[in-house]
PDB file of C-alpha atoms and ligand atoms in Angstrom:
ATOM      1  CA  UNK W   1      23.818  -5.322   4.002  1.00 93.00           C
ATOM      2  CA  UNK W   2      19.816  -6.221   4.828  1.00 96.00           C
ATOM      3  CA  UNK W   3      17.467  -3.898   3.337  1.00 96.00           C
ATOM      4  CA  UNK W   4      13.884  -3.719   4.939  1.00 97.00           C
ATOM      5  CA  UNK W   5      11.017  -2.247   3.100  1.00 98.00           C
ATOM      6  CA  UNK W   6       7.553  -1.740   3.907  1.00 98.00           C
ATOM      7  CA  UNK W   7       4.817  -3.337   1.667  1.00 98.00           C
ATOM      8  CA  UNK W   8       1.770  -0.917   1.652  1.00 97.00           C
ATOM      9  CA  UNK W   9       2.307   2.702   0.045  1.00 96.00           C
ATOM     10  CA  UNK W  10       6.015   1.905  -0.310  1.00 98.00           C
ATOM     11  CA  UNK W  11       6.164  -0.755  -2.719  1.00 98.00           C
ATOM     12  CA  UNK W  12       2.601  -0.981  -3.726  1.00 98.00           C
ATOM     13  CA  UNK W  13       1.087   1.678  -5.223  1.00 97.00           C
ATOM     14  CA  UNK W  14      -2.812   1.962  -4.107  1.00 97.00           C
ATOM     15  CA  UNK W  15      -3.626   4.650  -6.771  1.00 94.00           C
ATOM     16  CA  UNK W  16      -5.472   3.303  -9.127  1.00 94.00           C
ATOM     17  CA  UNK W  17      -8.078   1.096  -6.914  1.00 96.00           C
ATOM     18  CA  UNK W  18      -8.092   4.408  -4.403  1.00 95.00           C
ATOM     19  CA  UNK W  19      -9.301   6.643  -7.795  1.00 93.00           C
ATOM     20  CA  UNK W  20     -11.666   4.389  -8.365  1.00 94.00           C
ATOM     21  CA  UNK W  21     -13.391   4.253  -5.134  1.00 95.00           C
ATOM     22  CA  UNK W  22     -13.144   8.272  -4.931  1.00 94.00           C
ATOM     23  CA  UNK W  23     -14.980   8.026  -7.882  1.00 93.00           C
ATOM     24  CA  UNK W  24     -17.559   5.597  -6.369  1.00 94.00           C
ATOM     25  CA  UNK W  25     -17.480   7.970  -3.034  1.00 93.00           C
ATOM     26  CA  UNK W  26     -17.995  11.126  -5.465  1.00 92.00           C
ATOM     27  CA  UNK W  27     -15.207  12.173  -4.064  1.00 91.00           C
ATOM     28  CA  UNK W  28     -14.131  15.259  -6.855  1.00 84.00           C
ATOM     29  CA  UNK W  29     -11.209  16.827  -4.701  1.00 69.00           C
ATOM     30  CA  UNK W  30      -8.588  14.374  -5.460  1.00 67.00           C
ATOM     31  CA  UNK W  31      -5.148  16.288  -4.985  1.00 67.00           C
ATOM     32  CA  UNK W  32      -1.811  14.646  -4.543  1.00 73.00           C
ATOM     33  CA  UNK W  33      -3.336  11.912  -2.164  1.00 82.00           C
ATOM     34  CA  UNK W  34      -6.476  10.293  -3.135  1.00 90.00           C
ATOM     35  CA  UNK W  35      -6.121   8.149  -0.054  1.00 90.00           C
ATOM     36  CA  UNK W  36      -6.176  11.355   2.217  1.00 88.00           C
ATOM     37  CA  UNK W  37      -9.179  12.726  -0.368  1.00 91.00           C
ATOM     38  CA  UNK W  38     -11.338  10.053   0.202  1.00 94.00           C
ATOM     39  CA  UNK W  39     -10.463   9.587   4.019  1.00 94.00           C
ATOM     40  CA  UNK W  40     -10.792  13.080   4.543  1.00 93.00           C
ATOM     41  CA  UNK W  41     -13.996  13.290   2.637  1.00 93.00           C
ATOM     42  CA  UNK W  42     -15.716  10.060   4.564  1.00 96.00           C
ATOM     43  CA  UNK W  43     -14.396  11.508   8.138  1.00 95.00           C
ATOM     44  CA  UNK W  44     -16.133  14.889   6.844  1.00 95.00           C
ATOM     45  CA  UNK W  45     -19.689  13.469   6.274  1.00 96.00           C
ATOM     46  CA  UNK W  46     -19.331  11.216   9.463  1.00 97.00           C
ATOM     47  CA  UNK W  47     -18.836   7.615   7.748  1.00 96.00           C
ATOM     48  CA  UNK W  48     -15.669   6.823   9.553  1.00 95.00           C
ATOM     49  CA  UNK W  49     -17.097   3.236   9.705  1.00 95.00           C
ATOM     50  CA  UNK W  50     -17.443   3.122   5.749  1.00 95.00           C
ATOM     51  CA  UNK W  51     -13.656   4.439   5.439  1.00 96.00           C
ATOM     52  CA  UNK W  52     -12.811   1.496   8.189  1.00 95.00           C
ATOM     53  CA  UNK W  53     -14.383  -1.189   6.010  1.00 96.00           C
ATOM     54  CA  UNK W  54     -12.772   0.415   2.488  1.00 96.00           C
ATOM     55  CA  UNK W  55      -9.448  -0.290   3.579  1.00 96.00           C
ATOM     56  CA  UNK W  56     -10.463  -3.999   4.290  1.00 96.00           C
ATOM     57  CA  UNK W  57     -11.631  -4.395   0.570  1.00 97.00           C
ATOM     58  CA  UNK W  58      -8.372  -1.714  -0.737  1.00 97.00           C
ATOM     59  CA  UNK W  59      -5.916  -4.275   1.593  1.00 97.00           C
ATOM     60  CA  UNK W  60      -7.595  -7.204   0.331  1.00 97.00           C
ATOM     61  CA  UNK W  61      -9.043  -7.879  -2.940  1.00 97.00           C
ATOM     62  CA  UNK W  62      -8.634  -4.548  -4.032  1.00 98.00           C
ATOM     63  CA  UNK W  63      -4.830  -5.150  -3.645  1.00 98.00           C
ATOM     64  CA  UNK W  64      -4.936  -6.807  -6.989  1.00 97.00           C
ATOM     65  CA  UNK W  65      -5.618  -3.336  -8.478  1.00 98.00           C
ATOM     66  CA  UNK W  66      -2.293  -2.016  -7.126  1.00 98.00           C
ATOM     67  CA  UNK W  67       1.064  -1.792  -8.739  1.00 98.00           C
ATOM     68  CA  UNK W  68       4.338  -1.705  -8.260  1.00 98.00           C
ATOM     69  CA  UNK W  69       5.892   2.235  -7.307  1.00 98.00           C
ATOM     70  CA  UNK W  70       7.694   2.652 -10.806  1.00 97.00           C
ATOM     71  CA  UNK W  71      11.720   1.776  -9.653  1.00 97.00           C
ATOM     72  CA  UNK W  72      11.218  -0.640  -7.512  1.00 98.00           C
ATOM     73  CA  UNK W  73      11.661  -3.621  -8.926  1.00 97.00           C
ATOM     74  CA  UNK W  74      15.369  -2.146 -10.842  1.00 96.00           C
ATOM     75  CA  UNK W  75      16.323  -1.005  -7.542  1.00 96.00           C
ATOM     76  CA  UNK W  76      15.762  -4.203  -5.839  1.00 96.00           C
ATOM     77  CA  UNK W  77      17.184  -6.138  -8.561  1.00 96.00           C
ATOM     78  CA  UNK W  78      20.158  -3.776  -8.205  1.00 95.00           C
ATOM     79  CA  UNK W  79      20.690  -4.329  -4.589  1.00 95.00           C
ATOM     80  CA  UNK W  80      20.478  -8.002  -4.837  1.00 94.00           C
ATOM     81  CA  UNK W  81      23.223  -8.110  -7.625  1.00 94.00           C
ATOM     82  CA  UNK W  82      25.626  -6.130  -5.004  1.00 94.00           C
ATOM     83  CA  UNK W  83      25.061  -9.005  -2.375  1.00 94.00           C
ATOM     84  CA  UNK W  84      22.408  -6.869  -0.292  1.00 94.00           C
ATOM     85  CA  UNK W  85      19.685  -8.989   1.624  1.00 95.00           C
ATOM     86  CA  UNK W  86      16.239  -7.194   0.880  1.00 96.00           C
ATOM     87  CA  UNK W  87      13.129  -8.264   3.677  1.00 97.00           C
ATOM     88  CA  UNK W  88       9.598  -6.985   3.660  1.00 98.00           C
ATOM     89  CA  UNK W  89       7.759  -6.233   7.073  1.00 98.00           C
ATOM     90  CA  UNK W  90       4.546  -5.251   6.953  1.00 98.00           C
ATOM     91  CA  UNK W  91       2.271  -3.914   9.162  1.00 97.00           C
ATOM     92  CA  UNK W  92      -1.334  -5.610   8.478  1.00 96.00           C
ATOM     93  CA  UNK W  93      -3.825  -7.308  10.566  1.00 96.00           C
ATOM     94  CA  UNK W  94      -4.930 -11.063   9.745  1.00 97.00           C
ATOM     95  CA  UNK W  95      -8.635  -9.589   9.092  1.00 97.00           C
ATOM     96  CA  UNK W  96      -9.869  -6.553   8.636  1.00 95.00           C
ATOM     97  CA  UNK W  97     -11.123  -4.579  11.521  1.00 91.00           C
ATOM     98  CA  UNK W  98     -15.031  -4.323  10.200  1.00 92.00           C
ATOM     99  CA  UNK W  99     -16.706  -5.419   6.943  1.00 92.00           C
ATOM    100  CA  UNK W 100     -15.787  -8.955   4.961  1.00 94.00           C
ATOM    101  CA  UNK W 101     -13.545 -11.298   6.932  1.00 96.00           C
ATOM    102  CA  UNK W 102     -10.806 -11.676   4.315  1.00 97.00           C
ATOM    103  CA  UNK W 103      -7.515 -12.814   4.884  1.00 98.00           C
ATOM    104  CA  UNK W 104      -5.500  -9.341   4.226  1.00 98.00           C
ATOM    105  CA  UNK W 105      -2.034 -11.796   4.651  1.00 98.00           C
ATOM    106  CA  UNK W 106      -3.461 -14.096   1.678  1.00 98.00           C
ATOM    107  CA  UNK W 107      -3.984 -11.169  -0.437  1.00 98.00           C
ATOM    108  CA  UNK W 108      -0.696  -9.524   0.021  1.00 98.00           C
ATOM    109  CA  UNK W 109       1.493 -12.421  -0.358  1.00 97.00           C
ATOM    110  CA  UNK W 110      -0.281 -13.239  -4.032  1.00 97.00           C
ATOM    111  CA  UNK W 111       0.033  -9.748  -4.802  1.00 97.00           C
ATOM    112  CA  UNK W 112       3.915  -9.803  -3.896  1.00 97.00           C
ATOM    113  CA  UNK W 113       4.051 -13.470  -5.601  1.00 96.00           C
ATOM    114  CA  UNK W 114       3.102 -11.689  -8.897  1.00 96.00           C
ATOM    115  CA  UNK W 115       5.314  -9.212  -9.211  1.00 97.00           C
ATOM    116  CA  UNK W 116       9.020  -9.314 -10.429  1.00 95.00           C
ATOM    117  CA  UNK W 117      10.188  -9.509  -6.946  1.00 93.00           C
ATOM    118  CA  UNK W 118      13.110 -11.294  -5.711  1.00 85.00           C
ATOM    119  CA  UNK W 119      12.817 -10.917  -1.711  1.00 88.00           C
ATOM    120  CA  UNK W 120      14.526 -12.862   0.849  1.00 86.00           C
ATOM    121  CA  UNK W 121      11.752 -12.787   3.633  1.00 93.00           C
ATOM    122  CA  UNK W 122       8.251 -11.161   3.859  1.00 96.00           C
ATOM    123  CA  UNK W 123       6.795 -10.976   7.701  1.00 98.00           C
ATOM    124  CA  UNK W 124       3.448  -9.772   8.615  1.00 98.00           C
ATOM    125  CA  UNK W 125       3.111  -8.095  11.935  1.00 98.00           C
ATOM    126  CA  UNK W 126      -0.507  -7.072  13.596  1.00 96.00           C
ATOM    127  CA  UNK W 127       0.956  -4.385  15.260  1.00 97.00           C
ATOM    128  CA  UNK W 128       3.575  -1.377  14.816  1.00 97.00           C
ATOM    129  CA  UNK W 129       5.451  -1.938  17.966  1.00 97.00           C
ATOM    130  CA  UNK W 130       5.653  -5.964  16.645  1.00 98.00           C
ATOM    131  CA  UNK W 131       6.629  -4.700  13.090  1.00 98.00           C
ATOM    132  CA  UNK W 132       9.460  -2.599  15.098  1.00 98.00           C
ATOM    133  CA  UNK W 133      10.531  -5.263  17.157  1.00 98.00           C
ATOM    134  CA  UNK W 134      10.609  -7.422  13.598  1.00 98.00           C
ATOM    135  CA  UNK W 135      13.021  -4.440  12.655  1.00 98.00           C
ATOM    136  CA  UNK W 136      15.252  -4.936  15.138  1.00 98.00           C
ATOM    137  CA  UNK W 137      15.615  -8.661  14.918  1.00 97.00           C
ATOM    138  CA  UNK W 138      16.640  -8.832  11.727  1.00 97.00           C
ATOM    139  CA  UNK W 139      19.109  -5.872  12.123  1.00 97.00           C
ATOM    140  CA  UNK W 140      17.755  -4.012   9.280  1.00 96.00           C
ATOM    141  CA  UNK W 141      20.578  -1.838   7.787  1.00 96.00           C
ATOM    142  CA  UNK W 142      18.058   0.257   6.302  1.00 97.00           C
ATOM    143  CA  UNK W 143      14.471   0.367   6.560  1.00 98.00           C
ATOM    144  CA  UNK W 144      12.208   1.909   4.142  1.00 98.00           C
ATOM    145  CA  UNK W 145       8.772   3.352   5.055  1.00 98.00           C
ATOM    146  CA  UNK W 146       5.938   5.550   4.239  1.00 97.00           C
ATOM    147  CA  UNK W 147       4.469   6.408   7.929  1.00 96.00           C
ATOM    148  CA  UNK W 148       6.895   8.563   9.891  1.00 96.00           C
ATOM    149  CA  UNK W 149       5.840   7.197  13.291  1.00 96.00           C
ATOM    150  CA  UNK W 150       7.493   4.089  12.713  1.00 98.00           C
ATOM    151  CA  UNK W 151      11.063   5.700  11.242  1.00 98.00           C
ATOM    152  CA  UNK W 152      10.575   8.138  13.881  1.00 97.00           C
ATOM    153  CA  UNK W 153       9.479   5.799  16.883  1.00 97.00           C
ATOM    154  CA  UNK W 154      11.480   5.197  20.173  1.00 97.00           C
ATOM    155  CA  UNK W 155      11.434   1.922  19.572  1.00 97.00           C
ATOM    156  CA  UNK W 156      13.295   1.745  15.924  1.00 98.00           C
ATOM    157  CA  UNK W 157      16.593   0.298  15.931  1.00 98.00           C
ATOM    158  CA  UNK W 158      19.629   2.901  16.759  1.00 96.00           C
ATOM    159  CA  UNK W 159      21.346   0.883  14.290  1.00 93.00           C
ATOM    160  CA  UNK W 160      19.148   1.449  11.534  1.00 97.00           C
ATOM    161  CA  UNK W 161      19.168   4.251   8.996  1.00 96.00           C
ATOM    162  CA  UNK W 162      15.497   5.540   8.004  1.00 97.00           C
ATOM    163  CA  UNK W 163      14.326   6.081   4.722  1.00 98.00           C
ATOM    164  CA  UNK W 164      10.564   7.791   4.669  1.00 98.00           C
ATOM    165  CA  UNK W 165       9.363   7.297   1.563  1.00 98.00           C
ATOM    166  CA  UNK W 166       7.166  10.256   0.275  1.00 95.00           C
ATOM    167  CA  UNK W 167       5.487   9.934  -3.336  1.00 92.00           C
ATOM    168  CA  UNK W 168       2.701  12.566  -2.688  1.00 87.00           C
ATOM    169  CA  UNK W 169       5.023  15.123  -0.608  1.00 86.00           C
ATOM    170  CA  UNK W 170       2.723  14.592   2.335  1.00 85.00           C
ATOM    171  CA  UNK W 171       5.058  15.309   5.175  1.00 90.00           C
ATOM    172  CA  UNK W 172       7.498  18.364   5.901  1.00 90.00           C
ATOM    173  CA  UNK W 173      11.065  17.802   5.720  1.00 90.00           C
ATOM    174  CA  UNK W 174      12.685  17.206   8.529  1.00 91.00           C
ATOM    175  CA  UNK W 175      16.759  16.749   9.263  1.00 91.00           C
ATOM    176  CA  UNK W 176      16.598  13.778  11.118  1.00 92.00           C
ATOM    177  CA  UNK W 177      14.054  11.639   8.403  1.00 96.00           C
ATOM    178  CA  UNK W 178      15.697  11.689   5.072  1.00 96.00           C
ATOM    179  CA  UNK W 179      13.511  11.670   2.530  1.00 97.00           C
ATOM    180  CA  UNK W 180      12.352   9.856  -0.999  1.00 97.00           C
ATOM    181  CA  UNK W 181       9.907  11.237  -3.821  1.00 96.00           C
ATOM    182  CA  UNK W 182      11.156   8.268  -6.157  1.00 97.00           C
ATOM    183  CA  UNK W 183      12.618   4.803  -5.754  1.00 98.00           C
ATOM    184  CA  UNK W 184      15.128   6.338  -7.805  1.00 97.00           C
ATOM    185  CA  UNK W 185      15.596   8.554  -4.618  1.00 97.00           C
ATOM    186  CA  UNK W 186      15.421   5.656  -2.540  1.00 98.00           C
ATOM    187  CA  UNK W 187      18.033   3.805  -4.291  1.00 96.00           C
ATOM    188  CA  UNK W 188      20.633   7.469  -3.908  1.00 95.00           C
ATOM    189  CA  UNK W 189      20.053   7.535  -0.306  1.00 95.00           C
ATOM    190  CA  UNK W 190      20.315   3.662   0.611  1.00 92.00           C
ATOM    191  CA  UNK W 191      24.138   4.018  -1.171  1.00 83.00           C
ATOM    192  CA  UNK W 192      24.865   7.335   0.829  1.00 64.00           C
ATOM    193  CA  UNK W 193      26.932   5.943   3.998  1.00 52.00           C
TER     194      UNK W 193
HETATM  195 MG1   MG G 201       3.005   1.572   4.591  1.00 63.15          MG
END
């Protein structure tokens, strides 16, 4: 079996840096999701552009700030032991789209150097319909992800089943998109056949 997972919001966790820059933002309202506080909070006084270049530092050397969702790194370990192939495809550009020109791939593969990670392949794809055909190719048997529109896309693989994974409850529940609060509900629902 070949498990995909997306890397940003699924396995790392962006909390910590994103509470910091709320703070920095004096951004007070932080509720489930202080990514959807702050970008809520920056669209509301106009500085789209500012929330634009944030992600660029949060993707890049921010990233060092981030950490592991708590059960990942079991569950993966677990799935490995029963013979599963585990991939990571993530959806990031080279460079960010505004602000410092880092090099958002550099950043992402030290961050998933240093944690205790044993995956077989980690792609990078600029765009969601080249992260979906990614999916495809490597005939995912699962795929794990935190954004809906790619589980939920025309272009996901048939043959795939869809794991949204869902930390801050931010989507409704729907019957065809099963769902995961927790790794530990991740790990439950990639067994379920
Ligand atoms: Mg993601």
């Amino acid at each position: 079996m070949r498990i995909g997972i997306d890397l940003d919001n699924t396995l790392a966790d962006y909390r910590r840096p994103l509470e910091r820059l709320c703070h920095l933002h004096g951004v007070v309202a932080v509720q489930a999701d202080p990514k959807l506080a702050l970008r809520d909070e920056l669209r509301a006084r106009g500085e789209e552009h500012e929330w634009t270049r944030l992600q660029g530092e949060l993707y890049g050397p921010l990233m060092r700030e981030a950490e592991l969702f708590a059960g990942a790194a079991e569950t993966i370990r677990h799935w490995k032991t029963a013979g599963c192939e585990v991939c990571v495809v993530s959806h990031r550009t080279k460079h960010p789209f505004v602000g410092e020109k880092h090099d958002l791939h550099a950043f992402a593969r030290q961050w998933i150097g240093e944690q205790p990670l044993d995956v077989a392949y980690l792609f990078f794809e600029e765009t969601k319909e080249a992260k979906l055909a990614r999916i495809t190719s490597l005939r995912c048997d699962v795929f794990i992800d935190d954004l809906p529109e790619i589980l939920l896309h025309p272009r996901f693989p048939g043959g795939a089943r869809k794991i949204l994974f869902d930390p801050g409850l931010s989507h409704s529940a729907r019957p065809d998109l099963p769902s995961a609060r927790s790794w530990a509900e991740v790990a439950a629902l990639a067994t379920l056949s």
